[in-house]
CSV table of N, CA and C in Angstrom, one decimal:
chain,number,residue,atom,x,y,z
A,1,MET,N,5.1,-18.7,-73.5
A,1,MET,CA,5.5,-18.4,-72.0
A,1,MET,C,6.9,-17.5,-72.1
A,2,SER,N,6.9,-16.6,-71.0
A,2,SER,CA,7.9,-15.8,-70.8
A,2,SER,C,8.6,-15.7,-69.5
A,3,ASP,N,9.8,-15.3,-69.4
A,3,ASP,CA,10.3,-15.3,-68.1
A,3,ASP,C,11.6,-14.6,-68.3
A,4,VAL,N,12.1,-14.2,-67.1
A,4,VAL,CA,13.7,-13.9,-67.1
A,4,VAL,C,14.5,-14.8,-67.9
A,5,VAL,N,15.6,-14.5,-68.4
A,5,VAL,CA,16.6,-15.2,-69.1
A,5,VAL,C,17.1,-16.3,-68.4
A,6,ASN,N,17.4,-16.1,-67.3
A,6,ASN,CA,17.9,-17.1,-66.1
A,6,ASN,C,17.1,-18.3,-66.0
A,7,ASN,N,15.9,-18.1,-66.4
A,7,ASN,CA,14.9,-19.4,-65.9
A,7,ASN,C,14.7,-20.2,-67.2
A,8,HIS,N,15.2,-19.7,-68.2
A,8,HIS,CA,14.8,-20.4,-69.7
A,8,HIS,C,15.5,-21.9,-69.6
A,9,ALA,N,16.7,-22.2,-69.0
A,9,ALA,CA,17.1,-23.4,-69.2
A,9,ALA,C,16.2,-24.4,-68.7
A,10,SER,N,15.6,-24.2,-67.3
A,10,SER,CA,14.7,-25.0,-66.7
A,10,SER,C,13.5,-25.2,-67.5
A,11,ILE,N,13.0,-24.3,-67.9
A,11,ILE,CA,11.8,-24.2,-69.0
A,11,ILE,C,12.1,-24.9,-70.0
A,12,ASN,N,13.1,-24.8,-71.0
A,12,ASN,CA,13.5,-25.9,-71.9
A,12,ASN,C,13.6,-27.3,-71.6
A,13,ALA,N,14.1,-27.4,-70.2
A,13,ALA,CA,14.2,-28.8,-69.8
A,13,ALA,C,12.6,-29.6,-69.6
A,14,TRP,N,11.8,-28.6,-69.1
A,14,TRP,CA,10.4,-29.3,-69.1
A,14,TRP,C,9.8,-29.4,-70.4
A,15,HIS,N,9.9,-28.4,-71.4
A,15,HIS,CA,9.4,-28.6,-72.7
A,15,HIS,C,9.9,-29.9,-73.4
A,16,ALA,N,11.4,-30.0,-73.0
A,16,ALA,CA,12.0,-31.6,-73.7
A,16,ALA,C,11.5,-32.5,-73.0
A,17,ALA,N,11.1,-32.6,-71.7
A,17,ALA,CA,10.5,-33.8,-71.1
A,17,ALA,C,9.1,-33.9,-71.3
A,18,HIS,N,8.3,-33.0,-71.8
A,18,HIS,CA,7.2,-33.3,-72.3
A,18,HIS,C,6.8,-32.4,-73.2
A,19,PRO,N,7.1,-32.9,-74.5
A,19,PRO,CA,7.0,-32.1,-75.9
A,19,PRO,C,5.5,-32.0,-76.0
A,20,ALA,N,5.1,-30.7,-76.7
A,20,ALA,CA,3.6,-30.7,-77.3
A,20,ALA,C,3.8,-29.6,-78.2
A,21,ALA,N,2.8,-30.0,-79.3
A,21,ALA,CA,2.8,-28.9,-80.6
A,21,ALA,C,2.4,-27.6,-80.2
A,22,ASN,N,1.9,-27.3,-79.0
A,22,ASN,CA,1.6,-26.1,-78.5
A,22,ASN,C,2.3,-25.3,-77.8
A,23,LEU,N,3.7,-26.0,-77.3
A,23,LEU,CA,4.6,-25.4,-76.5
A,23,LEU,C,5.5,-24.8,-77.3
A,24,TYR,N,5.8,-23.3,-76.8
A,24,TYR,CA,7.0,-22.9,-77.7
A,24,TYR,C,8.1,-22.6,-76.9
A,25,ALA,N,9.1,-22.1,-77.3
A,25,ALA,CA,10.4,-21.7,-76.6
A,25,ALA,C,10.0,-20.5,-75.6
A,26,PRO,N,10.4,-20.4,-74.7
A,26,PRO,CA,10.3,-19.4,-73.7
A,26,PRO,C,10.8,-17.8,-74.5
A,27,LEU,N,10.1,-16.8,-74.3
A,27,LEU,CA,10.6,-15.5,-74.5
A,27,LEU,C,11.0,-14.8,-73.3
A,28,ALA,N,12.0,-14.0,-73.6
A,28,ALA,CA,12.9,-13.3,-72.6
A,28,ALA,C,11.9,-12.0,-72.3
A,29,PHE,N,11.6,-11.7,-70.9
A,29,PHE,CA,10.8,-10.6,-70.4
A,29,PHE,C,11.3,-10.2,-69.0
A,30,ASP,N,11.7,-9.2,-69.0
A,30,ASP,CA,12.3,-8.4,-67.8
A,30,ASP,C,11.5,-7.2,-67.6
A,31,LEU,N,10.6,-7.0,-66.8
A,31,LEU,CA,9.6,-6.1,-66.6
A,31,LEU,C,10.4,-4.6,-66.4
A,32,ALA,N,11.6,-4.8,-66.0
A,32,ALA,CA,12.3,-3.5,-65.7
A,32,ALA,C,12.9,-3.1,-66.9
A,33,HIS,N,13.0,-3.6,-68.0
A,33,HIS,CA,13.7,-3.3,-69.3
A,33,HIS,C,12.9,-3.6,-70.5
A,34,ASP,N,12.0,-4.4,-70.4
A,34,ASP,CA,11.2,-4.8,-72.0
A,34,ASP,C,9.9,-4.6,-71.9
A,35,SER,N,9.3,-4.5,-73.1
A,35,SER,CA,7.9,-4.5,-73.4
A,35,SER,C,7.2,-5.9,-73.5
A,36,VAL,N,6.1,-6.0,-73.7
A,36,VAL,CA,5.5,-7.3,-73.6
A,36,VAL,C,6.0,-8.1,-74.9
A,37,PRO,N,6.6,-9.3,-74.7
A,37,PRO,CA,7.4,-10.1,-75.7
A,37,PRO,C,6.2,-10.5,-76.4
A,38,VAL,N,6.7,-10.5,-77.9
A,38,VAL,CA,5.7,-11.1,-79.1
A,38,VAL,C,6.2,-12.5,-79.4
A,39,ASN,N,5.7,-13.5,-79.7
A,39,ASN,CA,6.2,-14.9,-80.1
A,39,ASN,C,5.8,-14.8,-81.8
A,40,GLU,N,6.7,-14.7,-82.8
A,40,GLU,CA,6.7,-14.7,-84.0
A,40,GLU,C,5.8,-16.0,-84.6
A,41,ALA,N,6.0,-17.3,-83.9
A,41,ALA,CA,5.4,-18.3,-84.3
A,41,ALA,C,3.7,-18.3,-84.1
A,42,VAL,N,3.4,-17.5,-83.4
A,42,VAL,CA,1.9,-17.4,-83.3
A,42,VAL,C,1.4,-16.2,-83.8
A,43,ALA,N,0.3,-16.1,-84.5
A,43,ALA,CA,-0.1,-15.1,-85.3
A,43,ALA,C,-1.5,-14.1,-84.3
A,44,THR,N,-1.9,-15.0,-83.5
A,44,THR,CA,-2.9,-14.2,-82.8
A,44,THR,C,-2.5,-13.6,-81.5
A,45,PRO,N,-3.2,-12.4,-81.2
A,45,PRO,CA,-2.6,-11.8,-80.0
A,45,PRO,C,-2.8,-12.4,-78.9
A,46,TYR,N,-2.5,-11.8,-77.8
A,46,TYR,CA,-2.7,-12.4,-76.4
A,46,TYR,C,-4.1,-12.4,-76.1
A,47,ASP,N,-4.5,-13.3,-75.5
A,47,ASP,CA,-6.0,-13.2,-75.0
A,47,ASP,C,-5.9,-13.4,-73.5
A,48,ALA,N,-4.9,-13.9,-72.9
A,48,ALA,CA,-5.0,-14.2,-71.6
A,48,ALA,C,-3.4,-13.9,-71.2
A,49,VAL,N,-3.0,-13.6,-70.0
A,49,VAL,CA,-1.8,-13.5,-69.3
A,49,VAL,C,-1.9,-14.0,-68.1
A,50,PHE,N,-0.9,-15.0,-67.7
A,50,PHE,CA,-1.1,-15.7,-66.2
A,50,PHE,C,0.4,-15.3,-65.6
A,51,THR,N,0.4,-14.9,-64.6
A,51,THR,CA,1.7,-14.9,-63.6
A,51,THR,C,1.5,-15.3,-62.2
A,52,ALA,N,2.3,-16.0,-62.0
A,52,ALA,CA,2.5,-16.7,-60.6
A,52,ALA,C,3.6,-16.6,-59.9
A,53,ASN,N,3.2,-15.8,-58.4
A,53,ASN,CA,4.5,-15.9,-57.6
A,53,ASN,C,5.3,-14.7,-58.0
A,54,THR,N,4.7,-13.6,-58.3
A,54,THR,CA,5.3,-12.7,-59.2
A,54,THR,C,5.3,-11.3,-58.1
A,55,LEU,N,4.0,-10.7,-57.8
A,55,LEU,CA,3.7,-9.5,-57.4
A,55,LEU,C,4.4,-9.4,-56.1
A,56,HIS,N,4.5,-10.1,-55.2
A,56,HIS,CA,5.2,-10.3,-54.0
A,56,HIS,C,6.9,-10.4,-53.9
A,57,ILE,N,7.2,-10.6,-55.2
A,57,ILE,CA,9.0,-10.5,-55.3
A,57,ILE,C,9.4,-9.3,-56.0
A,58,ILE,N,8.5,-8.5,-56.7
A,58,ILE,CA,8.9,-7.4,-57.0
A,58,ILE,C,8.4,-6.2,-56.6
A,59,SER,N,9.1,-5.1,-56.7
A,59,SER,CA,9.0,-3.7,-56.4
A,59,SER,C,7.6,-3.3,-57.1
A,60,TRP,N,7.0,-2.4,-56.0
A,60,TRP,CA,5.9,-1.8,-56.6
A,60,TRP,C,5.7,-1.1,-57.6
A,61,PRO,N,7.1,-0.2,-58.2
A,61,PRO,CA,6.9,0.1,-59.6
A,61,PRO,C,7.0,-0.9,-60.8
A,62,LEU,N,7.4,-1.9,-60.5
A,62,LEU,CA,7.5,-3.1,-61.3
A,62,LEU,C,5.9,-3.8,-61.3
A,63,VAL,N,5.4,-3.9,-60.4
A,63,VAL,CA,3.9,-4.4,-60.2
A,63,VAL,C,3.1,-3.3,-61.1
A,64,GLU,N,3.2,-1.9,-61.1
A,64,GLU,CA,2.7,-1.0,-61.8
A,64,GLU,C,3.0,-1.2,-63.2
A,65,GLN,N,4.3,-1.3,-63.6
A,65,GLN,CA,4.6,-1.7,-65.0
A,65,GLN,C,4.3,-2.7,-65.6
A,66,LEU,N,4.1,-4.0,-64.8
A,66,LEU,CA,3.2,-5.1,-65.2
A,66,LEU,C,1.7,-4.9,-65.6
A,67,PHE,N,1.1,-4.1,-64.8
A,67,PHE,CA,-0.3,-3.8,-65.2
A,67,PHE,C,-0.5,-2.9,-66.4
A,68,ASN,N,0.7,-1.9,-66.6
A,68,ASN,CA,0.6,-1.1,-67.5
A,68,ASN,C,0.9,-1.9,-68.8
A,69,LEU,N,1.8,-2.7,-68.9
A,69,LEU,CA,2.1,-3.6,-70.1
A,69,LEU,C,1.0,-4.4,-70.4
A,70,VAL,N,0.4,-5.1,-69.5
A,70,VAL,CA,-0.6,-6.2,-69.7
A,70,VAL,C,-1.8,-5.4,-70.3
A,71,GLY,N,-2.3,-4.3,-69.3
A,71,GLY,CA,-3.5,-3.4,-69.9
A,71,GLY,C,-3.3,-3.2,-71.2
A,72,GLY,N,-2.0,-2.8,-71.8
A,72,GLY,CA,-1.9,-2.4,-73.2
A,72,GLY,C,-1.9,-3.6,-74.2
A,73,ALA,N,-1.5,-4.8,-73.8
A,73,ALA,CA,-1.4,-5.7,-74.6
A,73,ALA,C,-2.8,-6.5,-74.7
A,74,LEU,N,-3.6,-6.9,-73.6
A,74,LEU,CA,-4.6,-7.4,-73.7
A,74,LEU,C,-5.8,-6.9,-74.7
A,75,PRO,N,-6.7,-7.4,-75.6
A,75,PRO,CA,-7.7,-7.2,-76.2
A,75,PRO,C,-9.1,-6.9,-75.2
A,76,ALA,N,-10.0,-6.2,-75.7
A,76,ALA,CA,-11.3,-6.3,-74.5
A,76,ALA,C,-11.4,-7.7,-74.4
A,77,HIS,N,-12.0,-7.9,-73.3
A,77,HIS,CA,-12.4,-9.1,-72.8
A,77,HIS,C,-11.1,-10.2,-72.5
A,78,GLY,N,-9.9,-9.8,-72.8
A,78,GLY,CA,-8.8,-10.3,-72.4
A,78,GLY,C,-8.7,-10.7,-70.8
A,79,LYS,N,-8.0,-11.7,-70.4
A,79,LYS,CA,-8.0,-12.1,-69.2
A,79,LYS,C,-6.2,-11.8,-68.5
A,80,LEU,N,-6.2,-11.3,-67.3
A,80,LEU,CA,-5.1,-11.3,-66.4
A,80,LEU,C,-5.4,-12.5,-65.2
A,81,ILE,N,-4.6,-13.4,-65.1
A,81,ILE,CA,-4.9,-14.4,-64.0
A,81,ILE,C,-3.5,-14.1,-63.3
A,82,ILE,N,-3.7,-14.0,-61.8
A,82,ILE,CA,-2.6,-13.9,-61.1
A,82,ILE,C,-2.8,-14.9,-59.7
A,83,TYR,N,-1.7,-15.4,-59.6
A,83,TYR,CA,-1.6,-16.5,-58.5
A,83,TYR,C,-0.7,-15.9,-57.6
A,84,GLY,N,-1.0,-16.0,-56.3
A,84,GLY,CA,0.0,-15.5,-54.9
A,84,GLY,C,-0.7,-15.2,-53.9
A,85,PRO,N,-0.1,-14.8,-52.9
A,85,PRO,CA,-0.5,-14.6,-51.6
A,85,PRO,C,-0.7,-13.1,-51.6
A,86,PHE,N,-2.2,-12.5,-50.9
A,86,PHE,CA,-2.4,-11.2,-50.8
A,86,PHE,C,-3.1,-11.0,-49.3
A,87,ASN,N,-2.9,-9.8,-48.9
A,87,ASN,CA,-3.2,-9.1,-47.6
A,87,ASN,C,-4.9,-8.7,-48.1
A,88,GLU,N,-5.4,-8.5,-46.9
A,88,GLU,CA,-7.0,-8.1,-47.2
A,88,GLU,C,-7.2,-7.0,-46.2
A,89,ASN,N,-7.8,-5.9,-46.6
A,89,ASN,CA,-8.0,-4.7,-45.8
A,89,ASN,C,-6.9,-4.4,-44.9
A,90,GLY,N,-5.6,-4.6,-45.4
A,90,GLY,CA,-4.6,-4.3,-44.8
A,90,GLY,C,-4.0,-5.4,-43.8
A,91,TYR,N,-4.6,-6.4,-43.7
A,91,TYR,CA,-4.2,-7.7,-42.8
A,91,TYR,C,-3.9,-8.6,-43.4
A,92,TYR,N,-2.9,-9.6,-42.8
A,92,TYR,CA,-2.4,-10.6,-43.3
A,92,TYR,C,-3.2,-11.7,-43.3
A,93,THR,N,-3.5,-12.5,-44.2
A,93,THR,CA,-4.6,-13.6,-44.2
A,93,THR,C,-4.5,-15.0,-43.2
A,94,SER,N,-3.0,-15.0,-42.9
A,94,SER,CA,-2.6,-16.0,-42.0
A,94,SER,C,-1.3,-16.0,-41.2
A,95,ALA,N,-0.9,-16.2,-40.3
A,95,ALA,CA,0.4,-16.2,-39.6
A,95,ALA,C,1.3,-16.7,-40.5
A,96,SER,N,1.2,-17.6,-41.3
A,96,SER,CA,2.3,-18.1,-42.2
A,96,SER,C,2.5,-17.1,-43.2
A,97,ASN,N,1.5,-16.4,-43.8
A,97,ASN,CA,1.9,-15.2,-45.0
A,97,ASN,C,2.4,-14.1,-44.2
A,98,GLN,N,2.2,-13.7,-42.7
A,98,GLN,CA,3.0,-12.6,-42.1
A,98,GLN,C,4.5,-13.0,-42.2
A,99,GLN,N,4.8,-14.2,-41.7
A,99,GLN,CA,6.0,-14.9,-41.8
A,99,GLN,C,6.9,-14.7,-42.9
A,100,PHE,N,6.2,-14.9,-43.9
A,100,PHE,CA,6.5,-15.0,-45.3
A,100,PHE,C,6.9,-13.5,-45.8
A,101,ASP,N,5.9,-12.6,-45.6
A,101,ASP,CA,6.2,-11.3,-45.8
A,101,ASP,C,7.5,-10.7,-45.0
A,102,ILE,N,7.8,-11.2,-43.6
A,102,ILE,CA,8.7,-10.6,-43.3
A,102,ILE,C,10.0,-11.2,-43.7
A,103,SER,N,10.1,-12.5,-44.3
A,103,SER,CA,11.1,-13.2,-44.9
A,103,SER,C,11.5,-12.2,-46.4
A,104,LEU,N,10.2,-12.1,-46.8
A,104,LEU,CA,10.5,-11.3,-48.4
A,104,LEU,C,11.1,-10.0,-48.1
A,105,ARG,N,10.7,-9.1,-47.0
A,105,ARG,CA,11.2,-7.6,-46.8
A,105,ARG,C,12.5,-8.0,-46.5
A,106,GLN,N,12.7,-8.8,-45.6
A,106,GLN,CA,14.3,-8.9,-45.0
A,106,GLN,C,15.3,-9.3,-46.2
A,107,ARG,N,14.8,-9.9,-47.2
A,107,ARG,CA,15.7,-10.1,-48.6
A,107,ARG,C,15.6,-8.8,-49.4
A,108,ASP,N,14.5,-8.2,-49.4
A,108,ASP,CA,14.3,-7.0,-50.6
A,108,ASP,C,13.4,-6.2,-49.8
A,109,ALA,N,13.6,-5.1,-49.5
A,109,ALA,CA,12.7,-4.1,-48.8
A,109,ALA,C,11.6,-3.8,-49.6
A,110,ASN,N,11.8,-3.8,-50.7
A,110,ASN,CA,10.8,-3.4,-51.8
A,110,ASN,C,9.9,-4.5,-52.4
A,111,SER,N,10.2,-5.7,-51.8
A,111,SER,CA,9.2,-6.5,-52.1
A,111,SER,C,8.2,-6.8,-50.9
A,112,GLY,N,7.2,-7.7,-50.8
A,112,GLY,CA,6.3,-8.0,-49.9
A,112,GLY,C,5.0,-8.4,-50.5
A,113,ILE,N,4.1,-9.0,-49.8
A,113,ILE,CA,2.7,-9.3,-49.9
A,113,ILE,C,2.1,-8.1,-50.2
A,114,ARG,N,1.3,-8.0,-51.4
A,114,ARG,CA,0.5,-6.8,-51.8
A,114,ARG,C,-0.9,-7.0,-51.2
A,115,ASN,N,-1.3,-5.7,-51.0
A,115,ASN,CA,-2.9,-5.5,-50.2
A,115,ASN,C,-3.9,-5.8,-51.6
A,116,LEU,N,-4.9,-6.6,-51.3
A,116,LEU,CA,-5.6,-7.0,-52.6
A,116,LEU,C,-6.3,-5.5,-53.1
A,117,GLU,N,-6.6,-4.9,-52.3
A,117,GLU,CA,-7.3,-3.6,-52.3
A,117,GLU,C,-6.7,-2.7,-53.5
A,118,ASP,N,-5.2,-2.5,-53.1
A,118,ASP,CA,-4.4,-1.8,-54.0
A,118,ASP,C,-4.3,-2.7,-55.3
A,119,ILE,N,-4.1,-3.8,-55.5
A,119,ILE,CA,-4.1,-4.4,-56.6
A,119,ILE,C,-5.5,-4.3,-57.5
A,120,ILE,N,-6.6,-4.1,-57.0
A,120,ILE,CA,-7.8,-4.2,-57.7
A,120,ILE,C,-7.7,-2.7,-58.2
A,121,GLU,N,-7.6,-1.8,-57.4
A,121,GLU,CA,-7.4,-0.3,-57.8
A,121,GLU,C,-6.5,-0.2,-59.1
A,122,LEU,N,-5.5,-0.8,-59.2
A,122,LEU,CA,-4.3,-0.5,-60.0
A,122,LEU,C,-4.7,-1.4,-61.3
A,123,ALA,N,-5.6,-2.4,-61.2
A,123,ALA,CA,-6.0,-3.3,-62.2
A,123,ALA,C,-7.1,-2.3,-63.0
A,124,GLU,N,-8.0,-1.6,-62.3
A,124,GLU,CA,-8.9,-0.9,-62.6
A,124,GLU,C,-8.5,0.4,-63.4
A,125,GLN,N,-7.2,0.8,-63.1
A,125,GLN,CA,-6.6,2.1,-63.9
A,125,GLN,C,-6.2,1.6,-65.2
A,126,HIS,N,-6.3,0.6,-65.3
A,126,HIS,CA,-5.8,-0.4,-66.8
A,126,HIS,C,-7.1,-0.8,-67.4
A,127,ARG,N,-8.2,-0.8,-66.9
A,127,ARG,CA,-9.4,-1.1,-67.6
A,127,ARG,C,-9.6,-2.7,-67.5
A,128,LEU,N,-9.2,-3.1,-66.1
A,128,LEU,CA,-9.1,-4.5,-66.0
A,128,LEU,C,-10.1,-4.9,-64.6
A,129,THR,N,-11.0,-5.4,-64.5
A,129,THR,CA,-12.1,-5.5,-63.5
A,129,THR,C,-11.8,-7.1,-62.9
A,130,LEU,N,-12.0,-7.1,-61.6
A,130,LEU,CA,-12.0,-8.3,-61.0
A,130,LEU,C,-13.2,-9.0,-61.4
A,131,ASN,N,-13.1,-10.3,-61.9
A,131,ASN,CA,-14.2,-11.1,-62.2
A,131,ASN,C,-14.5,-12.3,-61.2
A,132,GLU,N,-13.2,-13.0,-61.0
A,132,GLU,CA,-13.4,-14.3,-59.8
A,132,GLU,C,-12.1,-14.2,-59.0
A,133,ARG,N,-12.4,-15.0,-57.8
A,133,ARG,CA,-11.3,-15.2,-57.1
A,133,ARG,C,-11.4,-16.7,-56.6
A,134,TYR,N,-10.3,-17.3,-56.4
A,134,TYR,CA,-10.3,-18.8,-56.0
A,134,TYR,C,-9.3,-18.8,-54.8
A,135,ALA,N,-9.6,-19.5,-53.9
A,135,ALA,CA,-8.6,-19.7,-52.6
A,135,ALA,C,-8.1,-21.0,-53.1
A,136,MET,N,-6.9,-20.8,-52.8
A,136,MET,CA,-5.6,-21.7,-53.2
A,136,MET,C,-5.0,-22.4,-52.0
A,137,PRO,N,-4.3,-23.4,-52.1
A,137,PRO,CA,-3.5,-24.2,-50.9
A,137,PRO,C,-2.4,-23.0,-50.5
A,138,ALA,N,-2.0,-23.1,-49.1
A,138,ALA,CA,-1.0,-22.3,-48.6
A,138,ALA,C,-1.4,-20.8,-48.7
A,139,ASN,N,-2.4,-20.6,-48.5
A,139,ASN,CA,-2.9,-19.4,-48.3
A,139,ASN,C,-2.7,-18.2,-49.4
A,140,ASN,N,-2.8,-19.0,-50.6
A,140,ASN,CA,-2.6,-18.5,-52.0
A,140,ASN,C,-4.1,-18.0,-52.5
A,141,GLN,N,-4.1,-17.3,-53.5
A,141,GLN,CA,-5.3,-16.9,-54.4
A,141,GLN,C,-5.0,-16.9,-55.8
A,142,ILE,N,-6.1,-17.1,-56.5
A,142,ILE,CA,-6.1,-17.0,-58.1
A,142,ILE,C,-7.1,-15.8,-58.1
A,143,LEU,N,-6.6,-14.6,-58.8
A,143,LEU,CA,-7.4,-13.5,-59.1
A,143,LEU,C,-7.5,-13.6,-60.7
A,144,VAL,N,-8.7,-13.6,-61.2
A,144,VAL,CA,-8.8,-13.5,-62.7
A,144,VAL,C,-9.4,-11.9,-62.9
A,145,PHE,N,-8.8,-11.2,-63.6
A,145,PHE,CA,-9.1,-9.8,-64.2
A,145,PHE,C,-9.6,-10.0,-65.8
A,146,GLN,N,-10.7,-9.2,-66.1
A,146,GLN,CA,-11.1,-9.3,-67.4
A,146,GLN,C,-10.9,-7.7,-67.8
A,147,LYS,N,-10.3,-7.5,-69.2
A,147,LYS,CA,-10.4,-6.2,-69.5
A,147,LYS,C,-11.8,-5.8,-70.2
A,148,LEU,N,-12.2,-4.7,-69.8
A,148,LEU,CA,-13.4,-4.1,-70.2
A,148,LEU,C,-13.4,-3.7,-71.6
A,149,SER,N,-14.4,-4.0,-72.4
A,149,SER,CA,-14.5,-3.5,-73.9
A,149,SER,C,-14.2,-1.9,-74.0
A,150,SER,N,-13.8,-1.8,-75.1
A,150,SER,CA,-13.6,-0.3,-75.5
A,150,SER,C,-14.8,0.6,-75.8
A,151,ASP,N,-16.3,0.0,-75.6
A,151,ASP,CA,-17.1,0.9,-75.6
A,151,ASP,C,-17.6,1.7,-74.6
């Protein structure tokens, strides 16, 4: 697991409350400054990356950086799984998402709910194709992208 350093204390608390052999300490990761973190305790490369409630709270250049880094780190057939709200065809999917977007942009003009079509286009630039979509509670979605093989 990786996150910005400010969130590590709560992640470590979760780990302490629910220990498991396959849980490792969080890795520092800041899209604005870092490359994809590497866990020295695990010998295998990443086969999947999951991010939740991220794309709407970061600027578009950082969304692009995320796809650039993940696209480079995933092997063929690796998956990028994204959870969060998305607009479709330039429209909000609900009135609550519209209100949420307004509040996000008031807090930070560079953030906001992203258009699904823009995310798909960006993913395709990094050899990631949308394979599955799942509707989730509170007008969120899970998007599952898979990296194309190199052939």
